[in-house]
PDB file of C-alpha atoms in Angstrom:
ATOM      1  CA  MET A1385      51.105 106.857 212.205  1.00 73.00           C
ATOM      2  CA  PRO A1386      49.064 107.902 215.334  1.00 81.00           C
ATOM      3  CA  ARG A1387      50.795 110.428 217.514  1.00 88.00           C
ATOM      4  CA  PHE A1388      50.132 110.393 221.439  1.00 91.00           C
ATOM      5  CA  GLU A1389      50.393 112.774 224.466  1.00 92.00           C
ATOM      6  CA  TYR A1390      51.659 111.641 227.707  1.00 94.00           C
ATOM      7  CA  LYS A1391      51.068 111.711 231.162  1.00 94.00           C
ATOM      8  CA  VAL A1392      52.978 110.575 234.204  1.00 94.00           C
ATOM      9  CA  VAL A1393      51.563 110.647 237.835  1.00 94.00           C
ATOM     10  CA  PRO A1394      53.047 109.246 240.969  1.00 93.00           C
ATOM     11  CA  ALA A1395      51.344 106.222 242.168  1.00 92.00           C
ATOM     12  CA  PRO A1396      49.338 105.976 245.356  1.00 91.00           C
ATOM     13  CA  ARG A1397      51.429 105.205 248.803  1.00 89.00           C
ATOM     14  CA  LYS A1398      48.634 104.031 250.646  1.00 86.00           C
ATOM     15  CA  GLY A1399      45.163 102.763 250.535  1.00 87.00           C
ATOM     16  CA  GLU A1400      41.388 104.434 250.605  1.00 85.00           C
ATOM     17  CA  LYS A1401      39.269 103.267 253.270  1.00 85.00           C
ATOM     18  CA  VAL A1402      36.512 101.777 251.526  1.00 86.00           C
ATOM     19  CA  LYS A1403      33.441  99.677 253.026  1.00 87.00           C
ATOM     20  CA  GLY A1404      34.662  95.973 252.283  1.00 86.00           C
ATOM     21  CA  ALA A1405      38.356  95.922 252.068  1.00 86.00           C
ATOM     22  CA  LYS A1406      39.668  95.142 255.153  1.00 87.00           C
ATOM     23  CA  THR A1407      43.257  94.201 254.444  1.00 91.00           C
ATOM     24  CA  ALA A1408      46.202  97.050 253.090  1.00 89.00           C
ATOM     25  CA  THR A1409      46.146  94.873 249.808  1.00 90.00           C
ATOM     26  CA  ASP A1410      42.631  95.469 249.340  1.00 91.00           C
ATOM     27  CA  ARG A1411      42.741  99.384 250.082  1.00 92.00           C
ATOM     28  CA  PHE A1412      45.716  99.891 247.899  1.00 92.00           C
ATOM     29  CA  ALA A1413      43.678  98.408 244.884  1.00 91.00           C
ATOM     30  CA  HIS A1414      41.075 100.132 245.392  1.00 92.00           C
ATOM     31  CA  ALA A1415      42.944 103.430 245.404  1.00 92.00           C
ATOM     32  CA  LEU A1416      44.997 102.433 242.489  1.00 92.00           C
ATOM     33  CA  THR A1417      41.612 101.117 240.387  1.00 92.00           C
ATOM     34  CA  GLN A1418      40.094 104.404 241.371  1.00 92.00           C
ATOM     35  CA  MET A1419      43.147 106.653 240.009  1.00 93.00           C
ATOM     36  CA  MET A1420      43.328 104.745 236.692  1.00 93.00           C
ATOM     37  CA  ASN A1421      39.491 105.202 235.983  1.00 94.00           C
ATOM     38  CA  ASP A1422      39.520 108.514 236.644  1.00 94.00           C
ATOM     39  CA  LEU A1423      42.173 108.930 234.007  1.00 94.00           C
ATOM     40  CA  GLY A1424      40.741 106.372 231.601  1.00 93.00           C
ATOM     41  CA  ARG A1425      37.106 108.698 231.803  1.00 94.00           C
ATOM     42  CA  ASP A1426      39.661 111.647 230.374  1.00 92.00           C
ATOM     43  CA  GLY A1427      40.873 109.551 227.963  1.00 92.00           C
ATOM     44  CA  TRP A1428      43.956 108.043 229.277  1.00 94.00           C
ATOM     45  CA  GLU A1429      45.292 104.873 228.607  1.00 94.00           C
ATOM     46  CA  TYR A1430      47.357 102.968 231.332  1.00 94.00           C
ATOM     47  CA  LEU A1431      51.043 102.314 229.514  1.00 94.00           C
ATOM     48  CA  ARG A1432      52.910 100.921 232.069  1.00 94.00           C
ATOM     49  CA  ALA A1433      54.456 101.674 235.735  1.00 94.00           C
ATOM     50  CA  GLU A1434      58.320 102.804 236.287  1.00 95.00           C
ATOM     51  CA  THR A1435      60.743 103.371 239.352  1.00 94.00           C
ATOM     52  CA  LEU A1436      63.045 106.209 238.570  1.00 94.00           C
ATOM     53  CA  PRO A1437      66.194 107.642 241.162  1.00 94.00           C
ATOM     54  CA  CYS A1438      65.356 111.053 241.931  1.00 93.00           C
ATOM     55  CA  GLU A1439      68.123 113.219 244.178  1.00 94.00           C
ATOM     56  CA  GLU A1440      66.942 115.241 246.961  1.00 93.00           C
ATOM     57  CA  ARG A1441      68.584 117.586 249.272  1.00 93.00           C
ATOM     58  CA  VAL A1442      69.122 116.710 252.977  1.00 92.00           C
ATOM     59  CA  GLY A1443      70.278 119.836 255.223  1.00 91.00           C
ATOM     60  CA  PHE A1444      72.673 122.395 253.496  1.00 90.00           C
ATOM     61  CA  THR A1445      74.831 120.184 251.674  1.00 91.00           C
ATOM     62  CA  GLY A1446      73.656 116.921 252.074  1.00 93.00           C
ATOM     63  CA  LYS A1447      71.785 114.501 249.147  1.00 94.00           C
ATOM     64  CA  THR A1448      70.182 111.744 248.945  1.00 94.00           C
ATOM     65  CA  THR A1449      68.906 109.396 246.505  1.00 94.00           C
ATOM     66  CA  THR A1450      65.029 108.181 246.368  1.00 93.00           C
ATOM     67  CA  TYR A1451      63.237 105.689 244.059  1.00 95.00           C
ATOM     68  CA  LEU A1452      59.555 106.891 242.950  1.00 94.00           C
ATOM     69  CA  ASN A1453      56.931 105.147 241.872  1.00 94.00           C
ATOM     70  CA  LEU A1454      55.366 106.537 238.616  1.00 95.00           C
ATOM     71  CA  LEU A1455      52.058 105.038 236.439  1.00 95.00           C
ATOM     72  CA  ILE A1456      52.820 106.396 232.575  1.00 95.00           C
ATOM     73  CA  PHE A1457      49.318 107.198 230.755  1.00 96.00           C
ATOM     74  CA  ARG A1458      48.974 108.304 226.938  1.00 95.00           C
ATOM     75  CA  ARG A1459      46.069 109.199 224.582  1.00 93.00           C
ATOM     76  CA  ALA A1460      46.576 109.679 220.915  1.00 91.00           C
ATOM     77  CA  VAL A1461      46.343 113.296 219.980  1.00 89.00           C
ATOM     78  CA  GLU A1462      44.742 114.308 216.440  1.00 82.00           C
ATOM     79  CA  GLU A1463      47.576 114.928 213.710  1.00 73.00           C
ATOM     80  CA  ALA A1464      47.533 117.885 212.059  1.00 65.00           C
ATOM     81  CA  ALA A1465      47.248 117.935 208.430  1.00 65.00           C
ATOM     82  CA  PRO A1466      50.322 117.443 206.697  1.00 66.00           C
ATOM     83  CA  LEU A1467      52.106 120.694 204.745  1.00 61.00           C
ATOM     84  CA  PRO A1468      51.507 121.204 200.962  1.00 59.00           C
ATOM     85  CA  ALA A1469      54.644 120.219 199.070  1.00 62.00           C
ATOM     86  CA  ARG A1470      56.303 123.168 197.168  1.00 59.00           C
ATOM     87  CA  GLU A1471      54.208 122.281 194.050  1.00 62.00           C
ATOM     88  CA  GLU A1472      50.934 122.390 195.963  1.00 63.00           C
ATOM     89  CA  LEU A1473      51.563 126.003 197.092  1.00 62.00           C
ATOM     90  CA  PRO A1474      49.157 128.718 195.818  1.00 66.00           C
ATOM     91  CA  ALA A1475      50.190 130.443 192.693  1.00 68.00           C
ATOM     92  CA  ASP A1476      49.249 133.702 194.465  1.00 69.00           C
ATOM     93  CA  LEU A1477      51.050 133.309 197.218  1.00 64.00           C
ATOM     94  CA  PRO A1478      53.237 136.256 198.156  1.00 63.00           C
ATOM     95  CA  ALA A1479      57.345 136.176 197.500  1.00 59.00           C
ATOM     96  CA  PHE A1480      57.766 136.166 201.220  1.00 56.00           C
ATOM     97  CA  PHE A1481      56.532 132.705 201.728  1.00 59.00           C
ATOM     98  CA  ARG A1482      57.992 131.461 198.963  1.00 58.00           C
ATOM     99  CA  PRO A1483      61.941 130.610 199.494  1.00 59.00           C
ATOM    100  CA  GLU A1484      64.595 130.547 196.971  1.00 59.00           C
ATOM    101  CA  ARG A1485      66.251 127.507 196.817  1.00 54.00           C
ATOM    102  CA  ALA A1486      69.233 127.177 199.374  1.00 56.00           C
ATOM    103  CA  PRO A1487      72.584 127.002 197.769  1.00 53.00           C
ATOM    104  CA  GLY A1488      74.464 123.877 197.605  1.00 57.00           C
ATOM    105  CA  PRO A1489      77.642 123.317 199.600  1.00 58.00           C
ATOM    106  CA  SER A1490      79.440 123.717 196.349  1.00 58.00           C
ATOM    107  CA  GLU A1491      78.053 127.385 195.621  1.00 56.00           C
ATOM    108  CA  LEU A1492      78.516 128.098 199.293  1.00 51.00           C
ATOM    109  CA  ALA A1493      82.359 126.970 199.195  1.00 56.00           C
ATOM    110  CA  ALA A1494      83.128 129.080 196.228  1.00 55.00           C
ATOM    111  CA  THR A1495      82.338 132.148 198.392  1.00 52.00           C
ATOM    112  CA  LEU A1496      84.597 131.395 201.125  1.00 51.00           C
ATOM    113  CA  THR A1497      87.118 134.653 201.613  1.00 51.00           C
ATOM    114  CA  PRO A1498      90.846 134.567 201.483  1.00 52.00           C
ATOM    115  CA  ARG A1499      92.473 135.888 204.740  1.00 53.00           C
ATOM    116  CA  GLY A1500      96.189 137.012 205.076  1.00 53.00           C
ATOM    117  CA  GLY A1501      99.262 136.747 202.407  1.00 54.00           C
ATOM    118  CA  ASP A1502      99.286 133.124 202.513  1.00 59.00           C
ATOM    119  CA  GLY A1503      96.012 132.698 200.275  1.00 57.00           C
ATOM    120  CA  ARG A1504      94.250 130.336 202.825  1.00 59.00           C
ATOM    121  CA  ARG A1505      90.588 130.365 202.706  1.00 55.00           C
ATOM    122  CA  ALA A1506      89.091 131.344 206.225  1.00 54.00           C
ATOM    123  CA  PRO A1507      86.903 129.344 207.601  1.00 55.00           C
ATOM    124  CA  THR A1508      83.843 131.198 207.293  1.00 56.00           C
ATOM    125  CA  VAL A1509      80.954 131.378 204.522  1.00 53.00           C
ATOM    126  CA  GLN A1510      80.101 134.446 203.168  1.00 55.00           C
ATOM    127  CA  ALA A1511      76.067 134.077 201.699  1.00 54.00           C
ATOM    128  CA  PRO A1512      75.290 134.679 198.617  1.00 56.00           C
ATOM    129  CA  GLU A1513      73.749 138.217 198.127  1.00 60.00           C
ATOM    130  CA  GLY A1514      69.791 138.581 198.277  1.00 56.00           C
ATOM    131  CA  HIS A1515      70.220 135.171 200.547  1.00 55.00           C
ATOM    132  CA  ALA A1516      69.701 136.855 203.662  1.00 58.00           C
ATOM    133  CA  PRO A1517      67.641 139.837 205.199  1.00 58.00           C
ATOM    134  CA  ALA A1518      69.463 143.127 206.318  1.00 60.00           C
ATOM    135  CA  VAL A1519      70.589 142.943 209.997  1.00 62.00           C
ATOM    136  CA  GLY A1520      70.249 146.068 212.062  1.00 61.00           C
ATOM    137  CA  PRO A1521      69.629 149.766 210.696  1.00 64.00           C
ATOM    138  CA  ALA A1522      72.865 150.114 208.851  1.00 59.00           C
ATOM    139  CA  ARG A1523      71.712 150.381 205.086  1.00 59.00           C
ATOM    140  CA  GLY A1524      74.816 150.055 202.563  1.00 58.00           C
ATOM    141  CA  GLY A1525      78.060 151.064 203.013  1.00 56.00           C
ATOM    142  CA  LEU A1526      81.596 149.194 204.352  1.00 56.00           C
ATOM    143  CA  VAL A1527      81.556 147.207 207.658  1.00 54.00           C
ATOM    144  CA  ALA A1528      85.309 147.171 208.783  1.00 54.00           C
ATOM    145  CA  GLU A1529      86.715 144.125 209.671  1.00 48.00           C
TER     146      GLU A1529
END
């Protein structure tokens, strides 16, 4: 499936003077044609035009909504090579890059620690030892709660 990148540019607001274009419509069409041809040379494909609201400040406390005319272009991007499946990883890959199997929900539920005298389990989960890296400068010892 092809992937695309998009570019949104404001539509021209007025036409350009050009020889042979006598009306405002002709001048506007020429300005739009120039913009589309310039972007087309860079590989951009015209997709559609949109009119979208934009809220702007007026004075210190006021706001007003204006509508902007935008032209949307797209072009295909090269797709990155797919990552190899786990079975296809090289055998000499260091252990750091070979993640262990993640514990399942039942394994994590078994690590819940009871709190208080009623024996109910706390809503926190502790990962089995060895699955999480050590955090901070402390090594070993108990952490007070």
